[in-house]
Short mmCIF file of C-alpha atoms and ligand atoms in Angstrom, two decimals:
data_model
loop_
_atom_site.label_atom_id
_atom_site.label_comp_id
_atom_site.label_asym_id
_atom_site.label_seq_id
_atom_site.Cartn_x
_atom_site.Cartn_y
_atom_site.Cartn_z
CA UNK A 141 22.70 -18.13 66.08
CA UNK A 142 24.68 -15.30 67.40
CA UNK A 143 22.06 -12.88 66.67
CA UNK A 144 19.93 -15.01 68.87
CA UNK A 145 22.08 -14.92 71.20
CA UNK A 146 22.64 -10.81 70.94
CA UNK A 147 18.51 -10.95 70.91
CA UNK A 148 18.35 -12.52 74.27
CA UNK A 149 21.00 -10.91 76.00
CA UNK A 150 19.62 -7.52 74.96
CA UNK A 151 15.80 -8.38 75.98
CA UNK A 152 16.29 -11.61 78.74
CA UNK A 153 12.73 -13.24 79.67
CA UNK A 154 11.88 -10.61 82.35
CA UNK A 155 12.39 -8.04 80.20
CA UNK A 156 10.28 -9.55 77.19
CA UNK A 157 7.48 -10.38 79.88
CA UNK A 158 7.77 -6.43 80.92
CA UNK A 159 7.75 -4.97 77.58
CA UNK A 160 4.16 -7.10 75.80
CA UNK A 161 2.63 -6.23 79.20
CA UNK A 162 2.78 -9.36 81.10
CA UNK A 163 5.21 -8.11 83.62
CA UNK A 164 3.54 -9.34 86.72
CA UNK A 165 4.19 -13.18 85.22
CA UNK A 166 8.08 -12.34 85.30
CA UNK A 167 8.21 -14.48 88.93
CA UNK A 168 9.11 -17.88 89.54
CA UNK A 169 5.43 -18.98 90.37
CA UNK A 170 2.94 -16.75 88.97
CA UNK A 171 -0.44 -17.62 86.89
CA UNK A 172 0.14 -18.67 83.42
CA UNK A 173 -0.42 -15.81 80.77
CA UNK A 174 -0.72 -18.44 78.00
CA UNK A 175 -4.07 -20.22 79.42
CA UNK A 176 -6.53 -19.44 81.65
CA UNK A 177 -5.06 -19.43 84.76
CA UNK A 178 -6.59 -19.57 88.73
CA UNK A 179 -3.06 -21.31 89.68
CA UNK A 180 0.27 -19.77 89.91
CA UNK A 181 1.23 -22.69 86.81
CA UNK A 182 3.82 -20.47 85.19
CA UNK A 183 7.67 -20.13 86.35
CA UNK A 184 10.10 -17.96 84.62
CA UNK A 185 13.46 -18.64 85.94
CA UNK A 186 16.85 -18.50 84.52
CA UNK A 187 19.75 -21.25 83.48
CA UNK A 188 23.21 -21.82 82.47
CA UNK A 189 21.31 -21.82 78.88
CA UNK A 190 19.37 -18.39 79.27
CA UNK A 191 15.56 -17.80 80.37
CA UNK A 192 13.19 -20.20 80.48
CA UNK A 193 9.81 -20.34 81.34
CA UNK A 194 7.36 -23.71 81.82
CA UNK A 195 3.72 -23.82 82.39
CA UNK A 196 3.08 -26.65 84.83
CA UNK A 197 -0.32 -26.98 83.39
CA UNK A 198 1.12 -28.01 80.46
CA UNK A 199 1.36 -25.00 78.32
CA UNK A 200 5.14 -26.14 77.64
CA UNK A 201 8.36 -24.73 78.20
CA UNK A 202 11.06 -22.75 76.47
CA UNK A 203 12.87 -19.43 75.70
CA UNK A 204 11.65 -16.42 74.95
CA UNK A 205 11.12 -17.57 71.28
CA UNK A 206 9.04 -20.21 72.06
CA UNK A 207 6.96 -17.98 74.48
CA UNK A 208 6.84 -15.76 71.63
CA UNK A 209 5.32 -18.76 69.67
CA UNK A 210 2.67 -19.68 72.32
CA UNK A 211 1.46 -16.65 73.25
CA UNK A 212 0.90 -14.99 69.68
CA UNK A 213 0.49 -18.45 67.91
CA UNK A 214 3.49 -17.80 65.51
CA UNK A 215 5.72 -19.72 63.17
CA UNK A 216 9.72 -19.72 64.66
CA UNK A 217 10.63 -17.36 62.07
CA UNK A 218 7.85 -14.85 63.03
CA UNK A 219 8.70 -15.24 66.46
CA UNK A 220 11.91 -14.66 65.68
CA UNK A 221 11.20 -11.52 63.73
CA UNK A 222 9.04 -10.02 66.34
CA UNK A 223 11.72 -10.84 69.26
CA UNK A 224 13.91 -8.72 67.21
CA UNK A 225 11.59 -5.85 66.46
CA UNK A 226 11.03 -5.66 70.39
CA UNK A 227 14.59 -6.34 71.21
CA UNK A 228 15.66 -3.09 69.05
CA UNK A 229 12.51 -0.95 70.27
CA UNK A 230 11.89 1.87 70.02
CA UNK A 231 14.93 1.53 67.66
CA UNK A 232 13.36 -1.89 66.61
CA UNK A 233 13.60 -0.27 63.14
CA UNK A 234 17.31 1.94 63.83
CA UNK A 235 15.73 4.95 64.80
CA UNK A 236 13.70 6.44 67.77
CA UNK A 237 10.44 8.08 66.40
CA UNK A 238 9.49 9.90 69.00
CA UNK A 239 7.94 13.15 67.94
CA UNK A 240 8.87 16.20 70.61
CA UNK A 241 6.73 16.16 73.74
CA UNK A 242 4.28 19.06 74.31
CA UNK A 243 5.36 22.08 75.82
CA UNK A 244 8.90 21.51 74.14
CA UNK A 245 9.58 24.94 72.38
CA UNK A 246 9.02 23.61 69.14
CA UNK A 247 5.73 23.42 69.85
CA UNK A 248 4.75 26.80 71.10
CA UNK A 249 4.31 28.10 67.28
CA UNK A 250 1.38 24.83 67.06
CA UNK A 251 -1.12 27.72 66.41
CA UNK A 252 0.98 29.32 63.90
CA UNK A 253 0.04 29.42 60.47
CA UNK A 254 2.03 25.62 58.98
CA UNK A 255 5.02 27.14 57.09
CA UNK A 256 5.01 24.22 54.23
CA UNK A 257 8.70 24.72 53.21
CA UNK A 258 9.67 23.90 57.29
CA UNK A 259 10.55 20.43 56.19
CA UNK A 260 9.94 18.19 59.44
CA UNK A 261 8.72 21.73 61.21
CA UNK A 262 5.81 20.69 63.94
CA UNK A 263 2.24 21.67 62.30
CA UNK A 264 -0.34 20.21 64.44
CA UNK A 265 -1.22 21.51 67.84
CA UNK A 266 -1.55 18.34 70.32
CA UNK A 267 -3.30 18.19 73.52
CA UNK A 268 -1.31 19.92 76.31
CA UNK A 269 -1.36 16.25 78.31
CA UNK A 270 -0.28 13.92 74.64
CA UNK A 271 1.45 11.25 75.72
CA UNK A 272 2.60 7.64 74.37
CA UNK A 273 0.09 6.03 76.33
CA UNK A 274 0.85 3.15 79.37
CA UNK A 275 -0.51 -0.74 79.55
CA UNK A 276 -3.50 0.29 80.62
CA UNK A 277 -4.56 2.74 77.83
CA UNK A 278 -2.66 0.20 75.34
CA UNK A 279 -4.85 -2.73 76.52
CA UNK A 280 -8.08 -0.75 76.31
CA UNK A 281 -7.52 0.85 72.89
CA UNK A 282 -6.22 -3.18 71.49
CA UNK A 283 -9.79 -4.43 73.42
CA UNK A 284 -11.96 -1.01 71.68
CA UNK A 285 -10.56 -2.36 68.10
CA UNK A 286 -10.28 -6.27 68.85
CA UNK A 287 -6.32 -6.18 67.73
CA UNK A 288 -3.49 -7.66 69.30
CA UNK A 289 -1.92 -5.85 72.05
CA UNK A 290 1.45 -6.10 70.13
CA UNK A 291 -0.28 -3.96 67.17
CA UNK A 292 -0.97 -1.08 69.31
CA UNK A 293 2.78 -1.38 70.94
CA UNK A 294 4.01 -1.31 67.87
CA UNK A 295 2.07 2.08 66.89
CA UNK A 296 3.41 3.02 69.80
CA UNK A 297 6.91 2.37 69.15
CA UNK A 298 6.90 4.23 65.80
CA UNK A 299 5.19 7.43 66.76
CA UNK A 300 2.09 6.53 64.98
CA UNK A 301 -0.02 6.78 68.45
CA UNK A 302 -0.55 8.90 71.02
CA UNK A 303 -3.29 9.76 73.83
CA UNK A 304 -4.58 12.60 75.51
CA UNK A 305 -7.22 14.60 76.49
CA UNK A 306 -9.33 15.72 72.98
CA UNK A 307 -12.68 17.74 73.20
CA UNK A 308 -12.38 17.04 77.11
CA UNK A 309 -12.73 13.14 76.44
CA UNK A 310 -9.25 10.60 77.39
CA UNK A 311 -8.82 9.82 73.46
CA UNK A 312 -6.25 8.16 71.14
CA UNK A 313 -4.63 9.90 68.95
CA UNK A 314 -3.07 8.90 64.78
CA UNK A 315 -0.75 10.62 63.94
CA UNK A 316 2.11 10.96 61.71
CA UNK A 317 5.83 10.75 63.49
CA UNK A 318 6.77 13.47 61.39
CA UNK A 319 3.54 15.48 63.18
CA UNK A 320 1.88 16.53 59.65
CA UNK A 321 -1.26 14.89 60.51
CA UNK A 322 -3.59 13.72 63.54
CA UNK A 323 -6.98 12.62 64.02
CA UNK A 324 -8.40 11.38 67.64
CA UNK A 325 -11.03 9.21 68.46
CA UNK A 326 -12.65 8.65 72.08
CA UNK A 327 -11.06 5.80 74.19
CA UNK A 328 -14.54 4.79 75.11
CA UNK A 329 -15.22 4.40 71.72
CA UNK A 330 -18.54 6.93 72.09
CA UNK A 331 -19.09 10.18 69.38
CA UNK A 332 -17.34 13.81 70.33
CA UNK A 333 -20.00 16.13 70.98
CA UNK A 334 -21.47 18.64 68.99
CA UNK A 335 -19.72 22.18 69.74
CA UNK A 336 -20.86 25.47 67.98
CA UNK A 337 -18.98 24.46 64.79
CA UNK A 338 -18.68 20.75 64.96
CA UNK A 339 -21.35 18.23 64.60
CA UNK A 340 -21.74 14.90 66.64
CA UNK A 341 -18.45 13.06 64.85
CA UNK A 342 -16.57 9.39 65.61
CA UNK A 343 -13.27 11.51 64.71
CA UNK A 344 -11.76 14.74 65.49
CA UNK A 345 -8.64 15.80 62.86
CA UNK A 346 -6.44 17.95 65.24
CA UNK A 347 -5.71 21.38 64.50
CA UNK A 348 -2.98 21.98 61.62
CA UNK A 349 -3.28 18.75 60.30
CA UNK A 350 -2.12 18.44 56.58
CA UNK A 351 -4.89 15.31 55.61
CA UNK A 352 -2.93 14.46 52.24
CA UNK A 353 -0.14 13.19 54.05
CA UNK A 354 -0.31 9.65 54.63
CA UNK A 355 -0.45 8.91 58.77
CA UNK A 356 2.30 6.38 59.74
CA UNK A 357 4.43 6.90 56.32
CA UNK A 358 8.18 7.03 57.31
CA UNK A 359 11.13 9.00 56.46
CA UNK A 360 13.26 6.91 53.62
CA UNK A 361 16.64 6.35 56.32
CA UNK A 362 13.68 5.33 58.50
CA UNK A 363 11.38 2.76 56.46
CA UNK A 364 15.39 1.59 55.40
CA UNK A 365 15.31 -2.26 54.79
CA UNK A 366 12.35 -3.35 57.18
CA UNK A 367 9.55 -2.26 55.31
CA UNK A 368 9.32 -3.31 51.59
CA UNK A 369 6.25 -2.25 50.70
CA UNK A 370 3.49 -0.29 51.29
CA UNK A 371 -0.38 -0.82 52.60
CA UNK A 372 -2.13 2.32 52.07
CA UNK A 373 -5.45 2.22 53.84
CA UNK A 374 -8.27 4.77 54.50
CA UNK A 375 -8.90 6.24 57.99
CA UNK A 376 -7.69 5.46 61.78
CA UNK A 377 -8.88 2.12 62.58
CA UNK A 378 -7.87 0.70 59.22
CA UNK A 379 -4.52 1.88 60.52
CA UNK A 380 -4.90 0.20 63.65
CA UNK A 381 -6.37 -3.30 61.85
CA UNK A 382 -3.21 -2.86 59.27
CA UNK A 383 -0.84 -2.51 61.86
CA UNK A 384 -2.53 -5.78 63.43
CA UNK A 385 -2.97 -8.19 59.95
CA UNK A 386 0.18 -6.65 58.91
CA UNK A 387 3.26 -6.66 61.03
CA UNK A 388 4.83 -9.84 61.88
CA UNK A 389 3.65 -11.41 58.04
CA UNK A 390 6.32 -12.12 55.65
CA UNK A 391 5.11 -9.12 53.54
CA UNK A 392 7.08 -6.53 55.84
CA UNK A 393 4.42 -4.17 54.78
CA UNK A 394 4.11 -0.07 56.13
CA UNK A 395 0.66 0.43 56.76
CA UNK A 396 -0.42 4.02 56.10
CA UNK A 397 -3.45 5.88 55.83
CA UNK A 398 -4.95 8.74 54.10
CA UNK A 399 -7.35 10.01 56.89
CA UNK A 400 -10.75 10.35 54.64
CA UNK A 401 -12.13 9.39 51.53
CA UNK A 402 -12.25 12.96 50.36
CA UNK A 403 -8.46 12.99 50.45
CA UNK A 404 -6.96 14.23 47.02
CA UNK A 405 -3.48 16.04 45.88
CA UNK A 406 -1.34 13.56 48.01
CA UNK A 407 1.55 15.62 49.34
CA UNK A 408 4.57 15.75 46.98
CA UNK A 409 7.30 14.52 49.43
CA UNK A 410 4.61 11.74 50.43
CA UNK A 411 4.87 10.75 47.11
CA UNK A 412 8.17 10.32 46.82
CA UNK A 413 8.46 8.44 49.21
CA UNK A 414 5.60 6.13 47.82
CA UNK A 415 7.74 5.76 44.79
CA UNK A 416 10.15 3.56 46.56
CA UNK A 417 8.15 0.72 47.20
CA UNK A 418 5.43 -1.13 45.79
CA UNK A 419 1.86 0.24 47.34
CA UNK A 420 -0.81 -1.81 48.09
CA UNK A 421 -4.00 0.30 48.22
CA UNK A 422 -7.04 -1.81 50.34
CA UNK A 423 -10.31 0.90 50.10
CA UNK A 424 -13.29 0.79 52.30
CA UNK A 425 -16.19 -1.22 50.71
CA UNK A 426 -18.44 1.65 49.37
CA UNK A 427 -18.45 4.12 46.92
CA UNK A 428 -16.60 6.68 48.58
CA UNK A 429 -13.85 4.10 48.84
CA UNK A 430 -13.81 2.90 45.49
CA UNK A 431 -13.94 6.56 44.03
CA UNK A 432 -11.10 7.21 46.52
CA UNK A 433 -8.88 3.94 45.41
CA UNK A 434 -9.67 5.18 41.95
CA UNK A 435 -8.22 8.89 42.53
CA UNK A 436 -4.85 8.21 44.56
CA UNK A 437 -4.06 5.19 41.99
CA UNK A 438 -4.14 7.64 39.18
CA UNK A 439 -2.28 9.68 41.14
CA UNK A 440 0.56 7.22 42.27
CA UNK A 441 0.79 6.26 38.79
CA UNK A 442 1.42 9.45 37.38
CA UNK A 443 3.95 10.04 39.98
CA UNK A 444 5.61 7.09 38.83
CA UNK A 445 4.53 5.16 42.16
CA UNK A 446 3.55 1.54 41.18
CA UNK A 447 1.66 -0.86 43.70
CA UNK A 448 -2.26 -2.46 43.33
CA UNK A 449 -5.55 -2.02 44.50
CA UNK A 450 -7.23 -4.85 46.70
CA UNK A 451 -10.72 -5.32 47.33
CA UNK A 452 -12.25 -6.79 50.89
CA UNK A 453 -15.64 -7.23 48.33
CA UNK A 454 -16.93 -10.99 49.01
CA UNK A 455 -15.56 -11.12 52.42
CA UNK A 456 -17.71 -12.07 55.22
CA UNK A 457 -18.09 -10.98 59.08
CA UNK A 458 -18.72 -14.34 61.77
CA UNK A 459 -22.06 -12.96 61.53
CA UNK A 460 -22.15 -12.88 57.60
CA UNK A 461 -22.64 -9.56 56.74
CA UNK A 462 -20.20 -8.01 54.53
CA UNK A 463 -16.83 -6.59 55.38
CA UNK A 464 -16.65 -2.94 55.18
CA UNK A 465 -13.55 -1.99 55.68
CA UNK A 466 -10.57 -3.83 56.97
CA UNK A 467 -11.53 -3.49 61.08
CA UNK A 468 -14.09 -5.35 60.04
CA UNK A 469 -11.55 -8.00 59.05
CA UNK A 470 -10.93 -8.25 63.01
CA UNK A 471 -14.13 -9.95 63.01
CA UNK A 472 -13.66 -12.38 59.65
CA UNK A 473 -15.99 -15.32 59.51
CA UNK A 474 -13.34 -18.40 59.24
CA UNK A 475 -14.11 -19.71 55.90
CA UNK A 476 -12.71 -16.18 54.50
CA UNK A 477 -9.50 -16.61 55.91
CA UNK A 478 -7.53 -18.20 53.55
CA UNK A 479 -9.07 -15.46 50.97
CA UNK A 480 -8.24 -12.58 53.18
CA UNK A 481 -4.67 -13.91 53.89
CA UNK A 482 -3.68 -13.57 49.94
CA UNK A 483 -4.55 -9.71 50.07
CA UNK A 484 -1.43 -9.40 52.62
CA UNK A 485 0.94 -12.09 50.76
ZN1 ZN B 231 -0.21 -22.38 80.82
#
């Protein structure tokens, strides 16, 4: 109970409201972010107990738990667990993971040759105007990839995603805290265009980038006691979906991802670090993925790494086509659910 009570008094109502974007309903009468709302139904006001908030149109009342419960749908103890992640960020998980901004010294050698004994050294060369991305650009990248808002935020929050200007197009950016890897992909969700030595392409891997490195793996200190195991996935938006199926289950999974099929050698330190959990590999339903599943499990397993392999095969889209990958999952016809929740349990 104290910890609740440490929870609250380090992220009161406001604050909470503020942080998952719904600052503007942080007012004693404003519309109701839990329904549809033409009428100021919703009042956030404060008592000898805390924060509360109540929905006059009969949304309920509570603390910020129970608003936490409401809004995302959750059990108490996921509520609970995400209230804490927030109230710690960006040291939800005991660290801060920002990587350096641009134009920080540091990152004046980006077009140097990567030095791969630098241990943490900065290898890829960012856009000049990288940043961690506001509301606005959160929203719109959650709405691109039909995930939760709170996904994105939490990309955000461990230095797993960035935007900026790539190619001349306002992009998003993957990329690993520890700045070994980065691809970017258009905000407007339209193809780069071709340049003299690039085709048309959905992703651009930024300069430097070291693709055997898994994107959002975390220092040991860092993945600590939060993160248990491991969901290695193939590609940016699988990231993005992993992050979104992922966080706030009981599975405290890491998602990670090897950015293309083609990937092969994974780095060494990676792969220590893969060793300390159990790894969970979900592959992209075709034969590149398979073939790719197929080549890093071998390779986990002879670097003493042990985990599984998961397939999205039989799952269906609303529509009923097959899932591909798991984005696709964003989009899961309902009677697949209960089959698609075991591959995260
Ligand atoms: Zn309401």
């Amino acid at each position: 109970m104290n910890d609740i009570l440490e929870l609250k008094w380090r992220l009161p109502l406001p604050d909470l409201l503020a942080q998952i974007g719904l600052g503007a309903h942080a007012k004693r009468s404003a519309p109701c972010p839990l329904h549809e709302d033409t009428n100021p139904s919703f009042s956030a006001f404060q008592t000898t107990r805390g924060w509360r908030f109540k929905c006059h149109a009969g949304c309920g009342e509570g603390d910020e738990i129970i608003f936490l419960e409401k809004w995302r749908g959750l059990s108490r103890g996921d509520a609970i667990r995400l209230y804490a992640s927030l109230a710690f960020a960006p040291g939800a998980w005991g660290f801060d993971a920002r990587p350096p901004r641009p134009g920080n010294t540091a990152l004046g050698a980006s077009c140097a040759v990567p030095s791969l004994g630098a241990r943490g050294a900065v290898r890829i060369s960012l856009p000049a105007d990288a940043h961690e991305g506001d509301e606005h650009e959160l929203r719109t990248l959650a709405c691109l990839r039909r995930v939760s808002f709170w996904a994105v935020a939490a990309m955000k929050q461990l230095g797993t995603l960035r935007f900026g200007t790539v190619c001349g197009e306002p992009s998003w950016i993957v990329l690993d805290a520890s700045l070994r890897s980065a691809e970017a992909r258009r905000l407007d969700g339209k193809l780069y265009a071709q340049t003299t030595h690039l085709g048309e392409r959905k992703v651009h891997t930024l300069r430097g980038s070291a693709k055997n490195w898994p994107v959002g793996l975390l220092p040991e200190r860092e993945l600590g006691a939060h993160f248990k195991r491991i969901l290695l996935l193939e590609g940016s938006g699988d990231l993005v979906a992993g992050y979104h199926f992922a966080l706030g289950t009981k599975g405290e999974w890491l998602p990670a991802t090897l950015l293309g099929a083609s990937v092969s050698r994974l780095h060494p330190e990676a792969l220590e670090l893969l060793r300390s959990r159990p790894v969970r590999i979900i592959p992209h339903c075709d034969p590149a993925g398979a073939q790719a599943s197929e080549r890093w499990t071998k390779e986990l397993i002879s670097a003493g790494c042990h985990g599984d392999v998961v397939s999205l095969q039989g799952l269906r889209k609303k529509d009923g086509s097959p899932l591909k990958d798991l984005n696709d999952a964003t989009e899961l016809h309902p009677g697949d659910a209960d089959e698609f929740a075991q591959l995260l349990s």
